[in-house]
Amino acid sequence: MSQSNISVNENGWIKWYCNLEDHHFFCEIDEFFIADQFNLYGLKQLFDHFEEALQMILSPNTPTDEDLEDDQFLELYNEASELYGLLHARFIITPQGLTLMKSKYLQGRFGVCPRVLCDRQNVLPIGLSHDLRTSRVKIFCPRCQDVYSPKKQMSDVDGSFFGSVFPHIFLSVFSELNPTQPANEYVSKIFGFKVHKKKGSKFQIQQNQTEMYYYAEDHIKRLSQIQTSQQQQQQQSQQQQQQSQQKQSQKNDDEAEKKQKEALNAIQKLQKQKQKK
């Protein structure tokens, strides 16, 4: 890249990239974090031009309009974008990154939950996979604990740029930001009465689940018979045990009485023998 095609900017490529349209979910990664080889572990083999892409990210220069029309430059720019995104997923779960994302969250930069009953609860960005080009970034609502597509489709923001663990780590670290009230549930009603067996309703879903454990009358009778039979067997077993214990106890008593008689007889014999002498 020639000097004539580069505009020098104090803010550099990172700030320029984060200020692009639809990039408001991103925070600016600290350059020291990027320069640390430990944080780059496992990323080199994912890119054909890793070193060049890394240099572009750390460059104090921002692309010009001419650069953005150059096919070669755009190819390298795409790799730099993906590399920055994967580094971003690692950076936002560090103390520094979490603090930056907290500021965005409190400002509502990630948007609000589209679910009406969540009462405009602030959301957090989330990816459904850690792998590149699997799905676009989504939003996670801490109140209803569900995932939605953002209001504005961000075609070049991959879900892996945020990862699937970020919201949960964020809410664990900043536990005070967890909603204090649970999500309100909508209940279908007609003139104040709940609508049952409505297709697609929660009642219908629950009913379908409980049907798996529902038995017809003949099955219930069989179960009742089996249960009664088991109870009878248990009672018989208990009775047999009691009888066996009683017999054993009686046997022990008889043996003790027998031994006692034998001892008395032996004593009497000794006494008679003494008298004869």
Coordinates of C-alpha atoms in Angstrom, one line a residue:
M1 CA 0.0 0.0 0.0
S2 CA 1.6 3.3 -1.1
Q3 CA 1.7 6.4 1.1
S4 CA -0.4 8.3 -1.4
N5 CA -3.3 6.0 -0.8
I6 CA -3.2 6.2 3.0
S7 CA -4.7 8.9 5.2
V8 CA -3.0 9.3 8.6
N9 CA -5.4 9.4 11.5
E10 CA -4.5 9.6 15.2
N11 CA -7.3 7.3 16.1
G12 CA -6.1 4.5 13.8
W13 CA -7.8 1.6 12.1
I14 CA -9.5 0.2 15.2
K15 CA -11.5 3.4 16.0
W16 CA -12.3 3.8 12.3
Y17 CA -13.6 0.2 12.1
C18 CA -15.7 0.5 15.3
N19 CA -17.3 3.8 14.1
L20 CA -18.5 2.3 10.8
E21 CA -22.2 2.0 10.3
D22 CA -23.8 -1.0 12.1
H23 CA -20.6 -1.6 14.1
H24 CA -22.0 0.0 17.3
F25 CA -21.9 -3.4 19.1
F26 CA -18.1 -3.4 19.0
C27 CA -15.8 -1.9 21.6
E28 CA -12.3 -0.8 20.9
I29 CA -9.8 -3.5 21.7
D30 CA -6.7 -2.3 23.6
E31 CA -3.6 -2.5 21.3
F32 CA -1.6 -4.1 24.0
F33 CA -4.1 -6.9 24.2
I34 CA -3.7 -7.5 20.4
A35 CA 0.0 -7.4 20.6
D36 CA 0.1 -10.1 23.3
Q37 CA 1.0 -13.4 21.5
F38 CA -1.0 -15.3 24.1
N39 CA -4.2 -13.7 23.0
L40 CA -3.5 -14.7 19.4
Y41 CA -3.2 -18.4 20.2
G42 CA -5.0 -20.6 17.6
L43 CA -5.9 -17.8 15.2
K44 CA -3.0 -17.9 12.8
Q45 CA -4.1 -21.1 11.0
L46 CA -7.5 -19.6 10.3
F47 CA -6.2 -16.9 7.9
D48 CA -4.1 -16.9 4.7
H49 CA -2.7 -13.4 5.4
F50 CA -2.6 -13.4 9.2
E51 CA 0.5 -11.1 9.6
E52 CA -0.8 -8.6 7.1
A53 CA -4.2 -8.5 8.6
L54 CA -2.7 -8.0 12.1
Q55 CA -0.6 -5.1 10.8
M56 CA -3.7 -3.5 9.3
I57 CA -5.6 -3.7 12.6
L58 CA -2.7 -2.1 14.5
S59 CA -2.1 0.5 11.8
P60 CA -2.4 4.2 12.8
N61 CA -3.8 4.7 9.3
T62 CA -7.3 4.5 8.0
P63 CA -8.4 3.3 4.5
T64 CA -9.2 5.9 1.8
D65 CA -12.0 5.7 -0.7
E66 CA -9.4 4.4 -3.3
D67 CA -8.4 1.6 -0.9
L68 CA -12.0 0.5 -0.5
E69 CA -12.3 0.2 -4.3
D70 CA -9.3 -2.0 -4.6
D71 CA -10.1 -5.8 -4.7
Q72 CA -6.7 -6.8 -3.2
F73 CA -7.2 -4.4 -0.3
L74 CA -10.8 -5.5 0.3
E75 CA -9.7 -9.1 0.5
L76 CA -7.1 -8.2 3.2
Y77 CA -9.7 -6.0 4.9
N78 CA -12.2 -8.9 5.1
E79 CA -9.5 -11.0 6.9
A80 CA -8.6 -8.1 9.2
S81 CA -12.3 -7.7 10.0
E82 CA -12.7 -11.4 10.9
L83 CA -9.5 -11.4 12.9
Y84 CA -10.5 -8.4 14.8
G85 CA -13.9 -10.0 15.5
L86 CA -12.4 -13.2 16.9
L87 CA -10.1 -11.1 19.1
H88 CA -13.0 -9.0 20.1
A89 CA -14.8 -12.1 21.5
R90 CA -11.8 -12.8 23.7
F91 CA -11.3 -9.2 24.8
I92 CA -14.9 -8.6 25.9
I93 CA -14.7 -11.3 28.6
T94 CA -11.6 -9.6 30.2
P95 CA -12.1 -7.1 33.0
Q96 CA -11.2 -4.2 30.7
G97 CA -13.5 -5.4 28.0
L98 CA -16.4 -6.1 30.3
T99 CA -16.2 -2.6 31.7
L100 CA -16.4 -1.1 28.2
M101 CA -19.3 -3.3 27.3
K102 CA -21.0 -2.4 30.6
S103 CA -20.9 1.3 29.6
K104 CA -22.6 0.4 26.2
Y105 CA -25.2 -1.7 27.9
L106 CA -26.2 1.0 30.4
Q107 CA -26.5 3.4 27.5
G108 CA -28.7 1.0 25.6
R109 CA -26.4 0.8 22.7
F110 CA -27.3 -2.8 22.1
G111 CA -31.0 -2.1 21.9
V112 CA -34.0 -3.4 23.9
C113 CA -35.9 -6.7 23.9
P114 CA -38.5 -6.8 21.1
R115 CA -40.8 -8.7 23.4
V116 CA -43.5 -6.3 24.6
L117 CA -43.9 -7.9 28.1
C118 CA -40.1 -7.4 28.8
D119 CA -40.9 -3.7 29.1
R120 CA -37.9 -2.4 27.0
Q121 CA -35.3 -4.5 28.8
N122 CA -31.8 -3.7 27.6
V123 CA -30.2 -6.6 25.8
L124 CA -26.7 -8.0 25.2
P125 CA -25.1 -9.2 22.0
I126 CA -24.5 -12.9 21.6
G127 CA -23.4 -15.4 19.0
L128 CA -24.9 -18.9 18.5
S129 CA -21.5 -20.3 17.7
H130 CA -17.8 -19.6 18.2
D131 CA -17.1 -20.6 14.6
L132 CA -16.9 -18.0 11.8
R133 CA -19.6 -17.6 9.2
T134 CA -22.1 -19.8 11.1
S135 CA -24.7 -17.1 11.9
R136 CA -25.0 -13.4 12.4
V137 CA -24.9 -11.7 15.7
K138 CA -28.1 -12.0 17.9
I139 CA -29.3 -10.3 21.0
F140 CA -29.9 -11.9 24.4
C141 CA -32.6 -10.6 26.9
P142 CA -31.6 -11.0 30.5
R143 CA -35.3 -10.8 31.6
C144 CA -37.0 -13.5 29.4
Q145 CA -33.7 -15.4 28.9
D146 CA -34.3 -15.7 25.1
V147 CA -32.4 -14.9 21.9
Y148 CA -33.7 -12.6 19.1
S149 CA -32.4 -11.1 15.9
P150 CA -31.4 -7.4 16.3
K151 CA -33.8 -4.8 15.0
K152 CA -31.3 -3.7 12.4
Q153 CA -29.7 -6.5 10.4
M154 CA -25.9 -6.2 10.6
S155 CA -24.8 -8.3 7.6
D156 CA -21.1 -8.1 8.2
V157 CA -21.2 -8.7 12.0
D158 CA -20.7 -12.4 12.7
G159 CA -22.0 -14.1 15.8
S160 CA -18.5 -15.4 16.6
F161 CA -17.3 -11.8 17.1
F162 CA -19.1 -12.0 20.5
G163 CA -19.3 -15.7 21.3
S164 CA -22.0 -17.6 23.1
V165 CA -20.7 -17.1 26.7
F166 CA -20.4 -13.3 26.8
P167 CA -23.9 -12.4 28.2
H168 CA -23.7 -15.0 30.9
I169 CA -20.2 -14.0 32.0
F170 CA -21.3 -10.3 31.9
L171 CA -24.3 -10.9 34.1
S172 CA -22.3 -13.0 36.5
V173 CA -19.6 -10.3 37.0
F174 CA -22.2 -7.5 37.1
S175 CA -24.9 -9.4 39.1
E176 CA -26.5 -6.1 40.1
L177 CA -27.6 -5.7 36.5
N178 CA -29.7 -8.8 36.5
P179 CA -33.4 -7.9 36.3
T180 CA -35.1 -8.0 39.7
Q181 CA -38.5 -8.9 38.3
P182 CA -39.2 -12.0 36.1
A183 CA -40.6 -11.7 32.6
N184 CA -44.4 -11.2 32.5
E185 CA -46.2 -14.0 30.7
Y186 CA -49.0 -13.3 28.3
V187 CA -52.2 -15.3 28.9
S188 CA -54.9 -15.6 26.2
K189 CA -58.3 -14.6 27.5
I190 CA -61.8 -14.1 26.1
F191 CA -64.0 -11.9 28.3
G192 CA -61.7 -12.6 31.2
F193 CA -61.7 -16.3 30.8
K194 CA -58.5 -18.2 29.8
V195 CA -58.4 -19.7 26.4
H196 CA -57.6 -23.4 26.6
K197 CA -56.3 -25.8 23.9
K198 CA -55.4 -22.8 21.7
K199 CA -52.9 -23.9 19.1
G200 CA -49.5 -22.6 19.8
S201 CA -50.3 -21.5 23.3
K202 CA -48.3 -22.5 26.3
F203 CA -51.3 -24.5 27.5
Q204 CA -51.2 -26.5 24.4
I205 CA -47.5 -27.1 24.7
Q206 CA -47.8 -28.2 28.3
Q207 CA -50.7 -30.5 27.4
N208 CA -48.7 -32.2 24.7
Q209 CA -46.0 -32.8 27.1
T210 CA -48.3 -34.3 29.8
E211 CA -50.0 -36.5 27.2
M212 CA -46.8 -38.5 27.2
Y213 CA -47.6 -39.6 30.7
Y214 CA -51.4 -40.0 30.3
Y215 CA -52.8 -43.6 30.4
A216 CA -56.1 -44.9 29.1
E217 CA -58.5 -46.5 31.6
D218 CA -57.5 -50.1 30.9
H219 CA -53.8 -49.1 31.5
I220 CA -54.8 -47.4 34.7
K221 CA -56.7 -50.6 35.8
R222 CA -53.7 -52.7 35.1
L223 CA -51.4 -50.3 37.0
S224 CA -53.9 -50.4 39.9
Q225 CA -53.9 -54.2 39.8
I226 CA -50.1 -54.4 39.7
Q227 CA -49.9 -51.9 42.6
T228 CA -52.4 -53.8 44.7
S229 CA -50.6 -57.1 43.9
Q230 CA -47.3 -55.5 45.0
Q231 CA -48.8 -54.2 48.2
Q232 CA -50.2 -57.7 49.0
Q233 CA -46.9 -59.3 48.3
Q234 CA -45.2 -56.7 50.6
Q235 CA -47.8 -57.4 53.4
Q236 CA -47.3 -61.2 53.0
S237 CA -43.6 -60.8 53.1
Q238 CA -43.9 -58.7 56.3
Q239 CA -46.2 -61.2 57.9
Q240 CA -43.8 -64.0 57.0
Q241 CA -40.9 -62.1 58.5
Q242 CA -42.9 -61.5 61.6
Q243 CA -43.9 -65.1 61.9
S244 CA -40.3 -66.2 61.3
Q245 CA -39.1 -63.8 64.0
Q246 CA -41.7 -65.1 66.4
K247 CA -40.7 -68.7 65.7
Q248 CA -37.1 -67.9 66.2
S249 CA -37.9 -66.0 69.4
Q250 CA -40.0 -69.0 70.7
K251 CA -37.2 -71.4 69.7
N252 CA -34.7 -69.3 71.6
D253 CA -37.0 -69.2 74.7
D254 CA -37.4 -73.0 74.5
E255 CA -33.7 -73.6 74.3
A256 CA -33.1 -71.2 77.2
E257 CA -35.7 -73.0 79.3
K258 CA -34.3 -76.4 78.4
K259 CA -30.8 -75.3 79.4
Q260 CA -32.2 -73.9 82.7
K261 CA -33.9 -77.2 83.5
E262 CA -30.7 -79.1 82.7
A263 CA -28.7 -76.8 85.0
L264 CA -31.3 -77.4 87.8
N265 CA -31.1 -81.1 87.3
A266 CA -27.4 -81.1 87.5
I267 CA -27.4 -79.1 90.7
Q268 CA -30.0 -81.5 92.2
K269 CA -27.8 -84.5 91.3
L270 CA -24.8 -82.9 93.0
Q271 CA -26.8 -82.2 96.1
K272 CA -28.0 -85.8 96.3
Q273 CA -24.5 -87.1 95.9
K274 CA -23.3 -84.9 98.7
Q275 CA -26.1 -86.1 101.0
K276 CA -25.1 -89.8 100.4
K277 CA -21.5 -89.1 101.3

